[in-house]
PDB file of C-alpha atoms in Angstrom:
ATOM      1  CA  VAL A  10      -2.784   1.456 -25.740  1.00 82.00           C
ATOM      2  CA  TYR A  11      -0.813   1.879 -22.417  1.00 84.00           C
ATOM      3  CA  VAL A  12       0.643  -0.305 -19.773  1.00 86.00           C
ATOM      4  CA  ASN A  13       2.865   0.475 -16.987  1.00 82.00           C
ATOM      5  CA  SER A  14       5.867  -2.372 -18.868  1.00 85.00           C
ATOM      6  CA  LEU A  15       7.109  -3.623 -22.004  1.00 88.00           C
ATOM      7  CA  VAL A  16       9.545  -6.279 -22.552  1.00 88.00           C
ATOM      8  CA  VAL A  17      10.503  -7.754 -26.730  1.00 91.00           C
ATOM      9  CA  PRO A  18      12.791 -10.642 -26.665  1.00 90.00           C
ATOM     10  CA  ALA A  19      15.961 -10.987 -28.434  1.00 91.00           C
ATOM     11  CA  ASP A  20      14.284 -13.886 -30.590  1.00 93.00           C
ATOM     12  CA  ALA A  21      10.775 -12.208 -30.809  1.00 94.00           C
ATOM     13  CA  VAL A  22       8.916  -9.186 -32.519  1.00 94.00           C
ATOM     14  CA  LEU A  23       6.287  -7.164 -31.885  1.00 94.00           C
ATOM     15  CA  ASN A  24       4.099  -6.157 -34.704  1.00 94.00           C
ATOM     16  CA  LEU A  25       2.265  -2.960 -33.914  1.00 92.00           C
ATOM     17  CA  ASN A  26      -0.789  -3.022 -36.708  1.00 92.00           C
ATOM     18  CA  GLY A  27      -0.579  -0.160 -36.637  1.00 90.00           C
ATOM     19  CA  PHE A  28      -0.849   1.012 -33.062  1.00 88.00           C
ATOM     20  CA  ASN A  29       0.358   3.705 -31.244  1.00 88.00           C
ATOM     21  CA  LEU A  30       1.595   2.210 -27.667  1.00 92.00           C
ATOM     22  CA  TYR A  31       2.711   4.794 -24.778  1.00 91.00           C
ATOM     23  CA  ALA A  32       5.154   2.564 -22.056  1.00 89.00           C
ATOM     24  CA  ALA A  33       6.993   3.410 -19.067  1.00 85.00           C
ATOM     25  CA  TRP A  34       9.546   1.318 -19.378  1.00 86.00           C
ATOM     26  CA  LEU A  35      10.654   0.041 -22.577  1.00 87.00           C
ATOM     27  CA  THR A  36      12.982  -3.032 -23.440  1.00 85.00           C
ATOM     28  CA  ALA A  37      13.342  -3.918 -26.769  1.00 85.00           C
ATOM     29  CA  SER A  38      15.623  -6.769 -27.879  1.00 87.00           C
ATOM     30  CA  GLY A  39      13.427  -7.738 -29.947  1.00 91.00           C
ATOM     31  CA  PRO A  40      12.405  -5.803 -33.170  1.00 92.00           C
ATOM     32  CA  ILE A  41       8.998  -3.350 -32.808  1.00 93.00           C
ATOM     33  CA  THR A  42       7.377  -3.137 -36.798  1.00 93.00           C
ATOM     34  CA  GLY A  43       4.328  -1.725 -37.456  1.00 93.00           C
ATOM     35  CA  GLY A  44       3.963   1.648 -35.168  1.00 90.00           C
ATOM     36  CA  SER A  45       5.587   3.536 -32.343  1.00 88.00           C
ATOM     37  CA  VAL A  46       6.065   3.329 -28.769  1.00 92.00           C
ATOM     38  CA  THR A  47       7.002   6.696 -26.928  1.00 91.00           C
ATOM     39  CA  LEU A  48       8.511   6.817 -23.429  1.00 87.00           C
ATOM     40  CA  VAL A  49       5.933   7.978 -21.163  1.00 86.00           C
ATOM     41  CA  PRO A  50       7.708  11.304 -19.280  1.00 85.00           C
ATOM     42  CA  ASP A  51       7.955  10.681 -15.918  1.00 87.00           C
ATOM     43  CA  GLY A  52       5.896  12.140 -13.235  1.00 92.00           C
ATOM     44  CA  GLY A  53       2.981  13.880 -12.810  1.00 94.00           C
ATOM     45  CA  ALA A  54      -0.333  13.368 -11.098  1.00 95.00           C
ATOM     46  CA  LEU A  55      -0.678  10.140  -9.112  1.00 95.00           C
ATOM     47  CA  ASP A  56      -3.751   8.107  -8.955  1.00 93.00           C
ATOM     48  CA  LEU A  57      -4.036   6.958  -5.049  1.00 93.00           C
ATOM     49  CA  GLY A  58      -3.678   3.620  -4.836  1.00 90.00           C
ATOM     50  CA  MET A  59      -2.649   2.817  -8.341  1.00 91.00           C
ATOM     51  CA  ILE A  60       1.128   1.790  -8.882  1.00 92.00           C
ATOM     52  CA  ALA A  61       3.336   4.635 -11.783  1.00 94.00           C
ATOM     53  CA  ALA A  62       5.830   3.592 -13.352  1.00 94.00           C
ATOM     54  CA  GLY A  63       8.881   6.030 -12.571  1.00 95.00           C
ATOM     55  CA  THR A  64      13.160   5.840 -14.250  1.00 95.00           C
ATOM     56  CA  ILE A  65      16.218   7.486 -13.238  1.00 96.00           C
ATOM     57  CA  SER A  66      17.754   8.733 -16.271  1.00 93.00           C
ATOM     58  CA  GLU A  67      21.137  10.493 -15.138  1.00 94.00           C
ATOM     59  CA  GLN A  68      22.447  11.331 -12.319  1.00 94.00           C
ATOM     60  CA  ALA A  69      21.406  13.792  -9.804  1.00 94.00           C
ATOM     61  CA  GLU A  70      18.198  13.114 -11.462  1.00 96.00           C
ATOM     62  CA  VAL A  71      15.070  14.377  -9.792  1.00 97.00           C
ATOM     63  CA  ASP A  72      11.322  12.819 -10.366  1.00 97.00           C
ATOM     64  CA  GLU A  73       8.492  14.914  -8.796  1.00 97.00           C
ATOM     65  CA  TRP A  74       4.706  13.020  -8.500  1.00 98.00           C
ATOM     66  CA  THR A  75       1.907  15.083  -7.226  1.00 98.00           C
ATOM     67  CA  PHE A  76      -1.417  14.130  -6.090  1.00 97.00           C
ATOM     68  CA  PHE A  77      -4.389  15.857  -3.241  1.00 97.00           C
ATOM     69  CA  GLY A  78      -4.969  15.220   0.214  1.00 96.00           C
ATOM     70  CA  ARG A  79      -7.099  16.688   2.712  1.00 95.00           C
ATOM     71  CA  THR A  80      -6.947  17.643   5.923  1.00 96.00           C
ATOM     72  CA  GLY A  81      -6.640  14.252   8.392  1.00 95.00           C
ATOM     73  CA  ASP A  82      -6.325  12.287   5.557  1.00 95.00           C
ATOM     74  CA  ILE A  83      -3.964   9.049   6.239  1.00 95.00           C
ATOM     75  CA  CYS A  84      -1.647   8.420   4.079  1.00 95.00           C
ATOM     76  CA  ALA A  85       1.387   5.459   3.094  1.00 95.00           C
ATOM     77  CA  ILE A  86       3.781   5.847  -0.166  1.00 97.00           C
ATOM     78  CA  GLU A  87       5.581   2.789  -1.469  1.00 96.00           C
ATOM     79  CA  VAL A  88       8.690   3.382  -3.236  1.00 97.00           C
ATOM     80  CA  ASP A  89      10.037   0.352  -5.612  1.00 97.00           C
ATOM     81  CA  PRO A  90      13.199   0.758  -6.251  1.00 98.00           C
ATOM     82  CA  GLY A  91      14.438  -2.939  -7.567  1.00 96.00           C
ATOM     83  CA  SER A  92      12.820  -5.906  -7.247  1.00 95.00           C
ATOM     84  CA  GLU A  93      12.320  -8.787  -8.732  1.00 93.00           C
ATOM     85  CA  ARG A  94       8.350  -6.428 -10.264  1.00 91.00           C
ATOM     86  CA  ILE A  95      10.979  -5.003 -12.542  1.00 94.00           C
ATOM     87  CA  PRO A  96      12.596  -4.905 -15.195  1.00 90.00           C
ATOM     88  CA  THR A  97      16.235  -3.831 -15.629  1.00 88.00           C
ATOM     89  CA  THR A  98      17.839  -1.858 -15.491  1.00 91.00           C
ATOM     90  CA  ARG A  99      17.218  -1.238 -11.432  1.00 96.00           C
ATOM     91  CA  LEU A 100      17.237   2.086  -9.433  1.00 98.00           C
ATOM     92  CA  ASP A 101      18.264  -0.711  -6.423  1.00 98.00           C
ATOM     93  CA  TYR A 102      19.183   2.388  -4.280  1.00 98.00           C
ATOM     94  CA  ALA A 103      15.753   5.006  -3.860  1.00 98.00           C
ATOM     95  CA  GLU A 104      15.728   7.572  -1.074  1.00 98.00           C
ATOM     96  CA  VAL A 105      11.541   9.164  -1.796  1.00 98.00           C
ATOM     97  CA  VAL A 106      10.156  12.803   0.077  1.00 98.00           C
ATOM     98  CA  CYS A 107       7.282  14.034   1.048  1.00 98.00           C
ATOM     99  CA  LEU A 108       6.572  17.599   0.890  1.00 97.00           C
ATOM    100  CA  ASP A 109       3.521  19.541   1.211  1.00 96.00           C
ATOM    101  CA  ASP A 110       2.348  22.643  -0.580  1.00 93.00           C
ATOM    102  CA  ALA A 111       4.546  24.999   0.317  1.00 94.00           C
ATOM    103  CA  GLY A 112       8.174  22.889   0.438  1.00 95.00           C
ATOM    104  CA  ALA A 113       7.921  21.683   4.313  1.00 96.00           C
ATOM    105  CA  VAL A 114       8.869  17.605   3.989  1.00 97.00           C
ATOM    106  CA  ILE A 115       6.329  15.618   6.276  1.00 97.00           C
ATOM    107  CA  CYS A 116       8.582  12.328   5.926  1.00 96.00           C
ATOM    108  CA  THR A 117      11.173  10.842   4.227  1.00 97.00           C
ATOM    109  CA  ASN A 118      12.841   7.430   3.618  1.00 97.00           C
ATOM    110  CA  ARG A 119      15.967   5.681   1.688  1.00 96.00           C
ATOM    111  CA  ASN A 120      16.529   1.740   1.452  1.00 96.00           C
ATOM    112  CA  THR A 121      20.486   0.823   2.883  1.00 94.00           C
ATOM    113  CA  VAL A 122      18.549  -2.794   1.483  1.00 96.00           C
ATOM    114  CA  ARG A 123      19.531  -3.154  -1.800  1.00 97.00           C
ATOM    115  CA  GLY A 124      16.378  -3.595  -4.301  1.00 96.00           C
ATOM    116  CA  GLN A 125      14.385  -2.859  -1.008  1.00 96.00           C
ATOM    117  CA  ILE A 126      10.686  -1.533  -1.189  1.00 95.00           C
ATOM    118  CA  LEU A 127      10.985   1.678   1.212  1.00 96.00           C
ATOM    119  CA  PHE A 128       7.167   1.641   2.923  1.00 93.00           C
ATOM    120  CA  MET A 129       5.860   5.175   4.887  1.00 94.00           C
ATOM    121  CA  THR A 130       2.625   4.485   6.512  1.00 91.00           C
ATOM    122  CA  GLY A 131       0.635   6.090   8.892  1.00 92.00           C
ATOM    123  CA  ILE A 132       1.709   9.293   7.512  1.00 96.00           C
ATOM    124  CA  VAL A 133      -1.408  12.104   8.310  1.00 96.00           C
ATOM    125  CA  LEU A 134      -2.378  14.862   5.841  1.00 96.00           C
ATOM    126  CA  PRO A 135      -1.671  17.882   8.443  1.00 96.00           C
ATOM    127  CA  HIS A 136      -3.964  20.286   4.931  1.00 95.00           C
ATOM    128  CA  ASP A 137      -6.050  20.345   2.205  1.00 97.00           C
ATOM    129  CA  GLY A 138      -3.142  20.420  -0.990  1.00 96.00           C
ATOM    130  CA  VAL A 139      -1.665  19.238  -3.436  1.00 97.00           C
ATOM    131  CA  TYR A 140       1.023  16.536  -2.188  1.00 98.00           C
ATOM    132  CA  ARG A 141       4.869  16.241  -4.001  1.00 98.00           C
ATOM    133  CA  VAL A 142       6.299  12.554  -3.651  1.00 98.00           C
ATOM    134  CA  GLN A 143      10.325  12.958  -4.924  1.00 98.00           C
ATOM    135  CA  VAL A 144      12.575  10.095  -5.597  1.00 98.00           C
ATOM    136  CA  ARG A 145      16.171  10.244  -6.469  1.00 98.00           C
ATOM    137  CA  ALA A 146      19.355   8.029  -6.500  1.00 98.00           C
ATOM    138  CA  ALA A 147      19.379   7.301  -2.832  1.00 97.00           C
ATOM    139  CA  PRO A 148      23.035   9.963  -1.831  1.00 96.00           C
ATOM    140  CA  GLU A 149      25.073   6.811  -0.851  1.00 96.00           C
ATOM    141  CA  HIS A 150      24.471   5.830  -4.543  1.00 97.00           C
ATOM    142  CA  PRO A 151      24.013   9.379  -6.520  1.00 96.00           C
ATOM    143  CA  ALA A 152      25.804   6.773  -9.222  1.00 96.00           C
ATOM    144  CA  ASN A 153      23.021   4.584  -9.647  1.00 97.00           C
ATOM    145  CA  THR A 154      19.789   4.400 -12.657  1.00 97.00           C
ATOM    146  CA  GLY A 155      17.081   2.467 -13.146  1.00 96.00           C
ATOM    147  CA  HIS A 156      13.867   1.893 -13.569  1.00 96.00           C
ATOM    148  CA  TYR A 157      10.835   2.243  -9.744  1.00 97.00           C
ATOM    149  CA  ALA A 158       7.501   2.265  -8.825  1.00 96.00           C
ATOM    150  CA  VAL A 159       5.913   4.354  -6.816  1.00 97.00           C
ATOM    151  CA  ALA A 160       2.008   4.318  -5.261  1.00 96.00           C
ATOM    152  CA  VAL A 161       0.424   6.478  -2.564  1.00 97.00           C
ATOM    153  CA  TRP A 162      -2.168   4.909  -0.583  1.00 94.00           C
ATOM    154  CA  ASP A 163      -4.799   6.207   1.520  1.00 93.00           C
ATOM    155  CA  VAL A 164      -5.491   4.320   4.370  1.00 92.00           C
ATOM    156  CA  SER A 165      -7.364   6.712   6.456  1.00 92.00           C
ATOM    157  CA  PRO A 166      -9.475   3.900   8.618  1.00 93.00           C
ATOM    158  CA  ASP A 167     -12.385   3.093   7.578  1.00 94.00           C
ATOM    159  CA  VAL A 168     -14.477   3.063  11.049  1.00 96.00           C
ATOM    160  CA  ALA A 169     -17.661   1.354  12.681  1.00 97.00           C
ATOM    161  CA  GLU A 170     -19.894  -0.301  15.788  1.00 98.00           C
ATOM    162  CA  LEU A 171     -20.191  -3.456  16.279  1.00 98.00           C
ATOM    163  CA  ALA A 172     -22.632  -5.691  17.273  1.00 97.00           C
ATOM    164  CA  LEU A 173     -21.965  -8.970  19.519  1.00 96.00           C
ATOM    165  CA  ASN A 174     -23.196 -12.437  17.842  1.00 96.00           C
ATOM    166  CA  GLU A 175     -24.576 -10.273  14.520  1.00 96.00           C
ATOM    167  CA  GLN A 176     -22.504 -11.253  11.177  1.00 95.00           C
ATOM    168  CA  ALA A 177     -19.960  -7.821  10.916  1.00 96.00           C
ATOM    169  CA  ALA A 178     -18.931  -7.850   6.492  1.00 94.00           C
ATOM    170  CA  GLY A 179     -16.109  -5.667   4.815  1.00 94.00           C
ATOM    171  CA  ARG A 180     -13.443  -4.985   1.969  1.00 93.00           C
ATOM    172  CA  ILE A 181     -10.132  -4.361   2.217  1.00 92.00           C
ATOM    173  CA  GLU A 182      -8.680  -2.175  -0.691  1.00 89.00           C
ATOM    174  CA  ASN A 183      -5.110  -1.644  -0.355  1.00 88.00           C
ATOM    175  CA  PRO A 184      -2.322  -3.318   1.513  1.00 88.00           C
ATOM    176  CA  TYR A 185      -1.909  -0.504   3.906  1.00 88.00           C
ATOM    177  CA  SER A 186      -5.829   0.263   4.516  1.00 90.00           C
ATOM    178  CA  ILE A 187      -7.750  -0.853   8.037  1.00 93.00           C
ATOM    179  CA  ASP A 188     -10.718  -1.591   9.529  1.00 96.00           C
ATOM    180  CA  GLN A 189     -12.197  -0.593  13.137  1.00 97.00           C
ATOM    181  CA  TRP A 190     -15.073  -1.905  13.907  1.00 98.00           C
ATOM    182  CA  THR A 191     -15.400  -0.507  17.721  1.00 98.00           C
ATOM    183  CA  PHE A 192     -18.297  -2.311  20.678  1.00 98.00           C
ATOM    184  CA  SER A 193     -18.332  -1.948  24.765  1.00 97.00           C
ATOM    185  CA  ALA A 194     -18.158  -4.394  27.035  1.00 97.00           C
ATOM    186  CA  SER A 195     -18.568  -5.232  30.711  1.00 96.00           C
ATOM    187  CA  ALA A 196     -15.459  -6.523  32.316  1.00 96.00           C
ATOM    188  CA  GLY A 197     -15.686 -10.544  32.318  1.00 95.00           C
ATOM    189  CA  THR A 198     -17.640 -11.016  29.104  1.00 96.00           C
ATOM    190  CA  GLN A 199     -16.250 -13.446  27.175  1.00 97.00           C
ATOM    191  CA  VAL A 200     -15.933 -13.754  23.404  1.00 97.00           C
ATOM    192  CA  ARG A 201     -15.336 -15.584  20.349  1.00 97.00           C
ATOM    193  CA  LEU A 202     -14.345 -14.392  16.367  1.00 97.00           C
ATOM    194  CA  GLU A 203     -15.587 -16.225  13.145  1.00 96.00           C
ATOM    195  CA  ARG A 204     -14.538 -16.051  10.215  1.00 93.00           C
ATOM    196  CA  GLY A 205     -17.325 -15.982   8.123  1.00 88.00           C
ATOM    197  CA  ASN A 206     -17.557 -17.910   5.008  1.00 78.00           C
ATOM    198  CA  LEU A 207     -16.301 -14.695   2.724  1.00 64.00           C
ATOM    199  CA  SER A 208     -13.060 -14.312   4.398  1.00 65.00           C
ATOM    200  CA  VAL A 209      -9.953 -14.433   2.165  1.00 71.00           C
ATOM    201  CA  PRO A 210      -6.834 -15.833   3.737  1.00 76.00           C
ATOM    202  CA  TYR A 211      -4.791 -12.579   3.523  1.00 87.00           C
ATOM    203  CA  VAL A 212      -6.559 -10.344   5.468  1.00 93.00           C
ATOM    204  CA  VAL A 213      -6.702 -10.381   9.658  1.00 94.00           C
ATOM    205  CA  PHE A 214      -7.796  -9.791  12.544  1.00 96.00           C
ATOM    206  CA  THR A 215      -6.661  -8.350  16.560  1.00 97.00           C
ATOM    207  CA  LEU A 216      -8.281  -7.841  19.531  1.00 98.00           C
ATOM    208  CA  SER A 217      -7.453  -4.565  21.761  1.00 98.00           C
ATOM    209  CA  GLY A 218      -9.106  -3.356  24.630  1.00 97.00           C
ATOM    210  CA  PRO A 219      -8.451  -0.451  27.501  1.00 96.00           C
ATOM    211  CA  GLU A 220      -4.969   0.546  28.627  1.00 95.00           C
ATOM    212  CA  GLY A 221      -3.346  -1.118  25.477  1.00 95.00           C
ATOM    213  CA  TRP A 222      -4.747  -4.132  26.759  1.00 97.00           C
ATOM    214  CA  SER A 223      -4.352  -7.581  23.036  1.00 97.00           C
ATOM    215  CA  GLY A 224      -6.725 -10.192  23.122  1.00 97.00           C
ATOM    216  CA  PHE A 225      -5.687 -11.520  20.279  1.00 97.00           C
ATOM    217  CA  VAL A 226      -2.933  -9.665  16.843  1.00 97.00           C
ATOM    218  CA  ASP A 227      -3.005 -11.046  13.421  1.00 95.00           C
ATOM    219  CA  LEU A 228      -5.278 -13.893  13.780  1.00 94.00           C
ATOM    220  CA  ALA A 229      -6.069 -15.649  10.726  1.00 91.00           C
ATOM    221  CA  THR A 230      -8.163 -18.530  11.342  1.00 92.00           C
ATOM    222  CA  ASN A 231     -11.229 -18.465  14.218  1.00 95.00           C
ATOM    223  CA  SER A 232      -9.891 -17.506  17.914  1.00 96.00           C
ATOM    224  CA  GLU A 233      -9.807 -19.508  21.058  1.00 96.00           C
ATOM    225  CA  LEU A 234     -12.169 -17.790  24.478  1.00 96.00           C
ATOM    226  CA  VAL A 235     -11.344 -15.310  25.640  1.00 97.00           C
ATOM    227  CA  ASN A 236     -12.532 -12.980  28.469  1.00 96.00           C
ATOM    228  CA  LEU A 237     -12.339  -9.619  28.401  1.00 97.00           C
ATOM    229  CA  PRO A 238     -10.463  -8.001  31.332  1.00 97.00           C
ATOM    230  CA  SER A 239     -12.174  -4.679  32.272  1.00 96.00           C
ATOM    231  CA  SER A 240     -15.729  -2.505  31.871  1.00 97.00           C
ATOM    232  CA  GLY A 241     -15.357  -0.292  27.933  1.00 97.00           C
ATOM    233  CA  GLN A 242     -14.480   0.199  24.546  1.00 98.00           C
ATOM    234  CA  TYR A 243     -13.056  -2.419  22.116  1.00 98.00           C
ATOM    235  CA  THR A 244     -11.775  -2.636  19.260  1.00 98.00           C
ATOM    236  CA  VAL A 245     -12.017  -5.043  16.843  1.00 98.00           C
ATOM    237  CA  THR A 246      -9.683  -4.182  13.323  1.00 97.00           C
ATOM    238  CA  ALA A 247      -9.407  -6.050   9.411  1.00 96.00           C
ATOM    239  CA  GLU A 248      -6.217  -5.490   7.634  1.00 94.00           C
ATOM    240  CA  ALA A 249      -4.049  -7.380   5.282  1.00 91.00           C
ATOM    241  CA  SER A 250      -1.450  -9.867   6.419  1.00 89.00           C
ATOM    242  CA  SER A 251       1.886  -9.588   5.467  1.00 80.00           C
ATOM    243  CA  GLY A 252       2.771  -9.486   1.356  1.00 74.00           C
ATOM    244  CA  SER A 253      -0.492  -9.516   0.944  1.00 81.00           C
ATOM    245  CA  SER A 254      -3.638  -7.007  -0.601  1.00 80.00           C
ATOM    246  CA  GLY A 255      -6.628  -8.066   1.540  1.00 81.00           C
ATOM    247  CA  GLY A 256     -10.285  -8.567   0.127  1.00 88.00           C
ATOM    248  CA  SER A 257     -13.426  -9.766   1.076  1.00 91.00           C
ATOM    249  CA  TYR A 258     -14.286 -10.451   4.763  1.00 93.00           C
ATOM    250  CA  ALA A 259     -16.677 -11.548   7.162  1.00 94.00           C
ATOM    251  CA  PHE A 260     -16.309 -12.387  11.003  1.00 96.00           C
ATOM    252  CA  GLN A 261     -18.498 -13.014  13.664  1.00 97.00           C
ATOM    253  CA  LEU A 262     -17.878 -11.856  16.964  1.00 97.00           C
ATOM    254  CA  GLY A 263     -19.725 -13.777  19.676  1.00 96.00           C
ATOM    255  CA  GLU A 264     -20.623 -13.860  23.497  1.00 95.00           C
ATOM    256  CA  THR A 265     -20.598 -16.693  24.909  1.00 88.00           C
ATOM    257  CA  ALA A 266     -21.663 -17.941  27.876  1.00 73.00           C
ATOM    258  CA  GLN A 267     -19.404 -18.795  30.988  1.00 65.00           C
TER     259      GLN A 267
END
């Protein structure tokens, strides 16, 4: 049995009944009987979209995680060094570096606020290969050790054509994924977005058009009537609202008579 985190309070006893348990994080104040708990080593291959648990156990330690990506894939990297979901002791301050298989730095970031989650989004992978994500204590806090979590998400947008006056449906798979629905319209066309019954409240919509025009941004309800200012291609973007993981949605962009 594998778990990310195992906590045994001082006033509890964990009887494993002969099972062998594997854990990335272990906080055991109470006794464990009837089996063994093995700590899983840090680092290794990351499954896209899955959160992995890690620990910086010693000063100057660097944990290295890997994932495979293809040319043009767009990824997001998240490292949580100390939010409430991380058990104590927490790393609190982290530096994360993403490198390609030749050692070239793709992106890097570190937090300056204790426990602040690190996000690196919109990372375009330059070629096919195995990429490395390195996690260490931030250089301003070299003595820090503790637990953290890391994840890599595939956020390459799903693009589809949108037919006016017909319902469209999709799913936002992770906190950073984006669906783009494109359509062409003439200047002066009037439209209104209506959310479908399948929509979860954690998906929001943005309407954009030629020359940076925007009709609405991060809309969580039905829209007002919107007049499209010019002829050209427009896009309705669906994404997760801030702090959520998204979900299923449906909507209709109806053309209205003026």
